[in-house]
Amino acid sequence: MSGYPNGNWHTANGGGLPIRRPPTVDEALPYSPFTSIVPFSPDVIPFPVNEPPTPPTTLTPEQQAAGRKAVGILNEETRGPASTAHHLEHTLRELRNLLGDPREMTEFHFKPTAQLATPPPDSPSKSGDESSPTNRPKLSPFASMLLKQTEVHYQPVGSPVPQRSKPKPEAPRPQVSVVTRRPSQQTTPSQLNANAYAQNQSMAYSFSTPVHSSQGSQPRSGPAVVIKPSSAPKHEFRLIDNVSSSPDEAQPPALDHLAALRPEERVLAEQKIDRLQRLVAKYSEAKEELKSEYFEKISTMDADITAMTAEALKHLYDRVMSVNATKCFPSVPVETIIQIHALCDPLITASDQSSLFSDGEFSSWDSDIRTVDSGLKSARLALTTMLEGPSDRRTSSEDLLTTIVQVVKRVLDSCIFPVLEASRGAADSDLFAYASNHRDEITAILRLCSSVQDLLAKTVRKITLPDSALNAVEFLALSLFVHPNSPSEKESILGIQKFEALRLASMRVLTNIFGSRPDHQTYIVNEILRNLDKLPDKGPNTRLFKSVREEPIMTVSAIFMQFVQVAATNTSNHNSKSTSAPKEEDSEDEDKSESEYDSDRKPARKAKVPKNTASEEEATRRLMDNARQIAQRIANTLTERALNVTKSGDKPYRNLLDMFVDDFCKVLGSPEWPAANLLLFPLFTQMTKYLADTSNRNMALSILGTMGSGIIDFKKRIRLLKRDLDISQSELSSKLQQLTEDMLEGYDVRLRKNDLLALRDPNRVVIKSLPDYLGVNDDTEDLRLLSVRGCNISCWLDSITQAMEIKDDDDDNDVSNDRVIAELRREVRSMALEPKWACREYKFQNISPTETRLAAAITTWKSQFCQYYPGIVNIMFKQIRDGGAQQKNSAIKNIESFLGKDPHAVAEKHVNVLVEKLRDASPLVRAAVLSLISKCLASNPALERLCLQPVLLMTTDSNNEPKKRAINLLKTIYTRSESLDVKTQIVAALLPASQDLEKPVSDPARQALEEVWLKVLDPHTNADESRLRLQRVERVSLVVQTVRKINKLPTSMQAFEAFFSQALSKSAPNASINFRICKDLVADLVEGVISPDSIGAEYTQDSGLQTLSIFARVSPTMFTLDHIQRLKLYIIDPKTADDIEILRSTVTIYRFVIPCLSDLPTKFADDVWKLLSEAIAKLARSAANGNITGKNTLVGVVNCLWIMRHVATNGVAKLLALVGSILVQLLQVFAPSDDTSAQEAQKTRITSWLGIIGTFGKVGAWDEHADQFRSSVANSARKVLLKKPAAEQQLKGLLSPTGSTAPSSPSLILLNVVRPFSKQPWNLSIRETALGAVGDVCQGSPPLFRRSDVETTFKLVFKNEIPSLKQIALTQFCDFLAVAEGLSDVTTSDENAASAGKRLDQPTLETHGSHAIAIHLAGQFLQEISDVALQNDNELALVATRALVSINRQGLLHPVPVGLALIALGSSLNPQISSMAGNEHTSIHAKHESMFENEYAVAIKMAFRYQQDVFHDPHGMTKPPDCKPKVAYMFNVMKSSRKSQKKFLDNFCKLIDFKFSEFVDSTASSEALLFTRFCLENLALFDVQKVEDVSILITALEDIVLKNAGPSVGVAIETEMPKKNMSALQSAQLMQDASTDLDEPDENMQDDHVSITDERLEQITHACMILQLMWEARSFIRKAYNVKTDRILPKKFSDNAVRNNLIKGADLWEKFAQVFTALETRSSMIAQCYEFAELLEVDRDFQINGEEGEDEDGEGYATPAEDEGEGMAVPTSGRNRKRKSSATLANTPKKARGRPAGSKKKRNSKTPDGDDWD
């Protein structure tokens, strides 16, 4: 039941029985159980012929194979646990049922037969004791089990027959003669079976003879047949012990292919062969005739050739294929094959010798096509007969093969290739037209070429060709493989796929040569690699190779993988017939002979399969080593070709490398392509090596990113396969699924010893199922199957070897496991040497393609390449942390790609690296990091805790792109977060961004805030009041918490107010909806203030009131009278700071809301008036003590009183009484006391009174009540005089004497009272308060600013240099300018508020002509304000800057003087000042660009003085490591216009040009030196946009040094410091260098040779230092922008300038510092002068290794020169480049004078050309 091993069915019953002649019918009849024989067919009983018999079965080979597989599965289950052998139990039960009850079965009794007296000499040998043969077959495990469990009675002859009860007869049974006997006693069936089996084991078998031939011989047991002696001689018989079906084993010569057929098939095959022979003979005879219908004359260039006609050829081809269809073509006589070749040869020769497809002569192309068609068909026929015919060297003609190859090559070169290259509009348009009209005929030729190539591939595999023929085939295949196809299907005449079929045929030829001839392997690989540039690297025609079940890949990728797979396979076992006579000494001669190929074809033949274990191990190791060597060679060549080549260059190597890696990753883990893993690993190692090479680091990162994505895609494919797997399909599916889950638990893919046992079945599944997966027959002649299987086996063996060599503590030290692994290793080694062994050994049920792919994926996942995925991720983050900007961006893109496919690709430690890089210097990197963080949070929201705070800070970034990405990320976090604190932080961060000047930043921030605060609540919640209430409470809480968080941030508070002002303005898109939402919000806020518990525990009354105060300023109409009345409770006594805060918010609400209420109740107004009046004194004292909140609250209280003066009872009178009483008190202490202690005692009262008067003067429009004011004040004075008559002199200013001139205005009265307190005799605190009161009164009545006494008061403040008074004065100016600008708290965006203000007589500035007053004030004090701003770096400077910004914004003065000050302030190190000034500079430039073109020079000088005087740092850059240009704001403004930027750079460079004659003293030259350094540091660090800007800078600096100022300085050095002195210095220097004992040079040596005054030397030194600084800056700029040429060509000007971020500003800082050391001593100054003189004298046109030749810093950012490297041309991406000298200098003057030999000075550190930059 286990099948017949090796197909030896005829020895199955007889153990070691030899083949014997089948008996005749007459001979077999006596032994038959039948009484008669009916006519039979060969399907029942074969014909009794003296030939190897056919199997006695009607089953097809496929059915037999399926049966053997099923029995194999049952055998496997017998070895497993009984609990899982359900299929086995079911099968046994079914078979027992089929056997039935043995008592009911018919018994057959056979007569014993006699044995031959003497067995044939070639019969199987016996043991000495005449025991059974040694080769008796054993029963399979399943058959043995069935035998033991059956009850069928069988017994040997002579044993007793057991008795059994006869069943009841149901019908008469035919009688059969009985020969054997039954036992006389009862015996159980199992005992009988056991006894019989034991006795049969001891029996000897021999040939049987007829009964009458030997009467006295011993009878034999078992059946026997009588065979007549054969008439054939005995020596013609052979003993065949094992008939193998494997084609790898030689078939015996006596075995004819016809014998394997059935009789009728054999007869039909013989008839076809006979007809073929007759036709060949007929054609051969007709060829000799002069005229024949089967032959014709073909004219060639040499002579006329007689060849078959097309019809005759077709007839012959049909006959050959008819015979071949019977699979008996090897039975055709060799002579017939040779005759067929002779008939085909003329047609092939005619095609070779004819003049085919002449250029332009299309009239002859029709006949040429017919000739070629016949020639190729003849070639196809000849190759078919050569392959399918008998194995005889005479059938494989070397000349014929060579001619066939030549014909194919001629057809391709003259027809196919030109047609492929033809196009419609080119010079070959005629050819295109002809080919288009004859597309079918040319396509037929193309198909024939493909057929011939396929046959050549089989020929190479089957026949051992001589080198000459093999070389021709190989060269043809190589030329075909690398030939380009048509660019597109539209331009292709023949069709892209049709030519690709021809390319695939050539690929099969090359693969077969690669596998058959190891000495050709290197040459084939190198030839393909040399021609990679011919392959397409873009477009849809790049990937045309279709795998069995994978995505299409490039054909060259497929052939590389096939090469590696063939190299890993033992292909030495297949048979090939040779075209030369075999000789025994061939193998020895082969090893000794030299190859005819060059060094690429060094012999690499595989050794024969050894027999001992050590040799077997060496052979299998050599297989894997050979595969790795080929993979390494391919990887090395691919990467070397791609070095220094860009994707957009004219060389395809960079794109091809990407495509190769992508292809290998696509098929990673495929059963068809195990070599993908072997190729990816060396590519990975190459890329890790190039990470250290800065010039190719970007390429390495890109490739590693592709590999990482490929591994993730591979893991994703594994998961999809596991999902598609049906675990109920089989036990194998369940096991594979469990293995997959175990393997994919993490990225720890290291292969351990325990994994080897787990991976046994997946590896076996892959190897066993490959034929079905690939859709091919299990035939070792198929090199594709053989190589795929062999490579899988070799990889399996290699993984076992590696795992056994690595000691792993995690593995169990189980000795039994080690033994199992060792046995597995021996087993796999056997498979590697004989791949068919696995197919015979392993038995599985039908394996689905999904199971095969999953099994292959599991084994690949544990491979060496997949282990490095975590390493790839770490490499990317290392580059993000330490690489340059370009590498960082590349690594970030790769990580983003990883995250898109694997959400867990980034760990927490990696996020910390990203957070650090949010402070990177490059804005592009910061933006990219934010994008990556966004993706990280999308995949893992738990990482939010690490990223939130850094992302919040990014909303204030200096660049717009990081801001935008931070805003978008915060929106996402807000939507996802449930934490109120997180939401509050996000909203607070978005507020300043919503008011950004750049719309791309402000718009998304504002939109985000609108979605948070102004979003209409869910309409579905209207039916659910509780849910609606909850949403409103959440919104209120968020608003209040936001205000509470930003309370101490003025910018954020202003942004909060500005946001709601914009949202509620009439121009807003949803103004009405926003108003309704905000009105509900105000109502909820009021409710929360009254009942804080209704909102939440985090809600506070002070924050709620502060929020309401903001809404009151924005839109007071949202409030109602009820709101105001309910908030009256919070007009409280201001005892503490918290009370003052609550009161301030309340009075702010009242201040803005009351004017909008139409009917304010008088009773309510009186109550409020009373409460507010009581708080005035305490608030005034608080303000006098310096409490700003108290002062602001006092202003609010006074505003409320003034607003309600007409509503409250006697409101105006009460105010007048209050003001009058305070005025009287102040006038009584008007005279300053010299006693300091007395002033100190009165300070609090006086400052309080001054504060109240100032506030009332600022708020109230007293001129409207002038008469009443004067009357009330006079009454108050009279009341005091009644008590204190002595105070009349002090109070007379308040009285109204009769007959006086025009009375004073109320505001003037207030001014006259408070202004004297600002004079010097008073205490400084009193003066400060009085000056503030003067400013407040003047703001209330702006015309007072025009008074001379007021101007004098403020002028004296700026002259006296008292900072506190200056700040008060500037603050007053700022407040007034802000009010005039319309930005004060008094103005409101609500028109209703304005009308209400008029109704309640609220003062407005328009009544006083505030704009004119502001112009006057700005004009009078601009110089003072500018001086304060440019001479301080404190709060005072910030206020002054704010005043300048307001003046410029209103256009009060000419923009130039104000703009110059603001431009200089833009260089401030105070970020608030620089930002404010820089933003205003942007506005100035936009409005007055042309006006400021020539003013920037003045601004730069002002900035220099500003830095020198205020910050005491004349440097143009900030200190290392920051190193940023200080006038960066100025330059960034210029970027908006190319014209302005170029003009600015040109003017900037002109600033540092000088005339040496102007250096009249050392002070001027020293100042010029510092200013030059300031300018150069800024110029060198500017981030210019275009290459043209770089050229402007370099050219300007070179011109100054080499043309303008430099030569004049050089002349001065030469005339005043002669060269002879320099020679002496050089001699001294040489002596110093030669001496080892001297530590320092003798400074006096230099002084002795220079006779020049110190002052003059210092002037020359300053000039040399300036020029040296320029040269160093020029070198730095060239390095920073990778300028490698002597001059930048104009055609490059429009290119974007790319800065090398590895060139840091700290390098320039150090260079400049070295130059400034020249001023330390006289000798150092002399050395500096001579060094500059040498710079001018050195002729750099002859310098070999100049600065441009070196590139150690940041060489990864530069495009290498084509001439780098010696002896090898490195491909580059540049087009039309010329080879240049290593370094030249533009505009370098030639040497005007000679120098003595050897006089060149040796430099230590500093060189004129900046060579020490590296």
PDB file of C-alpha atoms in Angstrom, residues 211-297:
ATOM      1  CA  VAL A 211       5.469 -29.181 -13.082  1.00  0.00           C
ATOM      2  CA  HIS A 212       6.694 -31.796 -15.515  1.00  0.00           C
ATOM      3  CA  SER A 213      10.285 -30.544 -15.559  1.00  0.00           C
ATOM      4  CA  SER A 214      11.237 -31.642 -12.035  1.00  0.00           C
ATOM      5  CA  GLN A 215       9.047 -34.089 -10.218  1.00  0.00           C
ATOM      6  CA  GLY A 216      11.335 -34.546  -7.279  1.00  0.00           C
ATOM      7  CA  SER A 217      12.110 -30.953  -6.481  1.00  0.00           C
ATOM      8  CA  GLN A 218      10.968 -29.276  -3.293  1.00  0.00           C
ATOM      9  CA  PRO A 219       7.680 -27.458  -3.612  1.00  0.00           C
ATOM     10  CA  ARG A 220       7.707 -23.723  -3.035  1.00  0.00           C
ATOM     11  CA  SER A 221       5.083 -21.737  -1.241  1.00  0.00           C
ATOM     12  CA  GLY A 222       3.289 -18.911  -2.913  1.00  0.00           C
ATOM     13  CA  PRO A 223       2.324 -18.393  -6.540  1.00  0.00           C
ATOM     14  CA  ALA A 224       4.708 -19.159  -9.360  1.00  0.00           C
ATOM     15  CA  VAL A 225       4.555 -18.846 -13.120  1.00  0.00           C
ATOM     16  CA  VAL A 226       6.138 -21.052 -15.738  1.00  0.00           C
ATOM     17  CA  ILE A 227       8.520 -19.228 -18.102  1.00  0.00           C
ATOM     18  CA  LYS A 228       9.861 -20.866 -21.206  1.00  0.00           C
ATOM     19  CA  PRO A 229      13.550 -20.549 -21.728  1.00  0.00           C
ATOM     20  CA  SER A 230      14.369 -17.527 -23.842  1.00  0.00           C
ATOM     21  CA  SER A 231      16.030 -18.000 -27.152  1.00  0.00           C
ATOM     22  CA  ALA A 232      18.180 -14.921 -26.600  1.00  0.00           C
ATOM     23  CA  PRO A 233      21.770 -15.420 -25.479  1.00  0.00           C
ATOM     24  CA  LYS A 234      22.254 -15.239 -21.768  1.00  0.00           C
ATOM     25  CA  HIS A 235      24.876 -12.508 -21.897  1.00  0.00           C
ATOM     26  CA  GLU A 236      22.308 -10.111 -23.325  1.00  0.00           C
ATOM     27  CA  PHE A 237      20.333 -10.114 -20.059  1.00  0.00           C
ATOM     28  CA  ARG A 238      21.025  -7.617 -17.301  1.00  0.00           C
ATOM     29  CA  LEU A 239      20.088  -7.691 -13.661  1.00  0.00           C
ATOM     30  CA  ILE A 240      18.292  -4.462 -12.679  1.00  0.00           C
ATOM     31  CA  ASP A 241      17.994  -4.188  -8.930  1.00  0.00           C
ATOM     32  CA  ASN A 242      16.499  -0.733  -8.826  1.00  0.00           C
ATOM     33  CA  VAL A 243      14.711   0.905 -11.707  1.00  0.00           C
ATOM     34  CA  SER A 244      14.702   4.634 -11.024  1.00  0.00           C
ATOM     35  CA  SER A 245      12.406   7.092 -12.648  1.00  0.00           C
ATOM     36  CA  SER A 246      14.821   9.953 -12.048  1.00  0.00           C
ATOM     37  CA  PRO A 247      16.207  11.430 -15.251  1.00  0.00           C
ATOM     38  CA  ASP A 248      19.407  12.143 -13.384  1.00  0.00           C
ATOM     39  CA  GLU A 249      20.252   8.429 -13.513  1.00  0.00           C
ATOM     40  CA  ALA A 250      21.381   6.922 -16.776  1.00  0.00           C
ATOM     41  CA  GLN A 251      18.878   4.713 -18.515  1.00  0.00           C
ATOM     42  CA  PRO A 252      20.084   1.338 -19.709  1.00  0.00           C
ATOM     43  CA  PRO A 253      20.818   1.254 -23.448  1.00  0.00           C
ATOM     44  CA  ALA A 254      18.598  -1.775 -23.950  1.00  0.00           C
ATOM     45  CA  LEU A 255      15.533   0.090 -22.698  1.00  0.00           C
ATOM     46  CA  ASP A 256      13.742   1.451 -25.753  1.00  0.00           C
ATOM     47  CA  HIS A 257      11.287   4.386 -25.441  1.00  0.00           C
ATOM     48  CA  LEU A 258       8.806   2.432 -27.501  1.00  0.00           C
ATOM     49  CA  ALA A 259       8.738  -0.321 -24.889  1.00  0.00           C
ATOM     50  CA  ALA A 260       7.170   2.005 -22.347  1.00  0.00           C
ATOM     51  CA  LEU A 261       4.098   2.511 -24.515  1.00  0.00           C
ATOM     52  CA  ARG A 262       0.998   0.455 -24.704  1.00  0.00           C
ATOM     53  CA  PRO A 263       0.876  -1.872 -27.675  1.00  0.00           C
ATOM     54  CA  GLU A 264      -1.507   0.221 -29.713  1.00  0.00           C
ATOM     55  CA  GLU A 265       0.444   3.376 -28.848  1.00  0.00           C
ATOM     56  CA  ARG A 266       3.651   1.630 -29.757  1.00  0.00           C
ATOM     57  CA  VAL A 267       2.245   0.626 -33.120  1.00  0.00           C
ATOM     58  CA  LEU A 268       1.089   4.173 -33.774  1.00  0.00           C
ATOM     59  CA  ALA A 269       4.503   5.590 -32.769  1.00  0.00           C
ATOM     60  CA  GLU A 270       6.332   3.132 -35.000  1.00  0.00           C
ATOM     61  CA  GLN A 271       4.118   4.123 -37.888  1.00  0.00           C
ATOM     62  CA  LYS A 272       4.885   7.812 -37.342  1.00  0.00           C
ATOM     63  CA  ILE A 273       8.606   7.118 -37.164  1.00  0.00           C
ATOM     64  CA  ASP A 274       8.389   5.090 -40.330  1.00  0.00           C
ATOM     65  CA  ARG A 275       6.556   7.870 -42.141  1.00  0.00           C
ATOM     66  CA  LEU A 276       9.174  10.353 -40.962  1.00  0.00           C
ATOM     67  CA  GLN A 277      11.987   8.139 -42.187  1.00  0.00           C
ATOM     68  CA  ARG A 278      10.334   7.694 -45.552  1.00  0.00           C
ATOM     69  CA  LEU A 279       9.804  11.450 -45.907  1.00  0.00           C
ATOM     70  CA  VAL A 280      13.398  12.213 -44.968  1.00  0.00           C
ATOM     71  CA  ALA A 281      14.621   9.602 -47.422  1.00  0.00           C
ATOM     72  CA  LYS A 282      12.343  11.021 -50.081  1.00  0.00           C
ATOM     73  CA  TYR A 283      13.662  14.554 -49.535  1.00  0.00           C
ATOM     74  CA  SER A 284      17.235  13.348 -49.447  1.00  0.00           C
ATOM     75  CA  GLU A 285      16.818  11.611 -52.785  1.00  0.00           C
ATOM     76  CA  ALA A 286      15.008  14.598 -54.276  1.00  0.00           C
ATOM     77  CA  LYS A 287      17.861  16.862 -53.220  1.00  0.00           C
ATOM     78  CA  GLU A 288      20.165  15.059 -55.599  1.00  0.00           C
ATOM     79  CA  GLU A 289      17.841  15.595 -58.515  1.00  0.00           C
ATOM     80  CA  LEU A 290      18.296  18.555 -60.799  1.00  0.00           C
ATOM     81  CA  LYS A 291      14.683  19.536 -60.517  1.00  0.00           C
ATOM     82  CA  SER A 292      12.379  18.826 -57.638  1.00  0.00           C
ATOM     83  CA  GLU A 293       9.178  20.208 -56.347  1.00  0.00           C
ATOM     84  CA  TYR A 294      10.572  20.061 -52.844  1.00  0.00           C
ATOM     85  CA  PHE A 295      13.686  22.136 -53.438  1.00  0.00           C
ATOM     86  CA  GLU A 296      14.535  25.492 -54.922  1.00  0.00           C
ATOM     87  CA  LYS A 297      17.583  27.586 -55.690  1.00  0.00           C
TER      88      LYS A 297
END
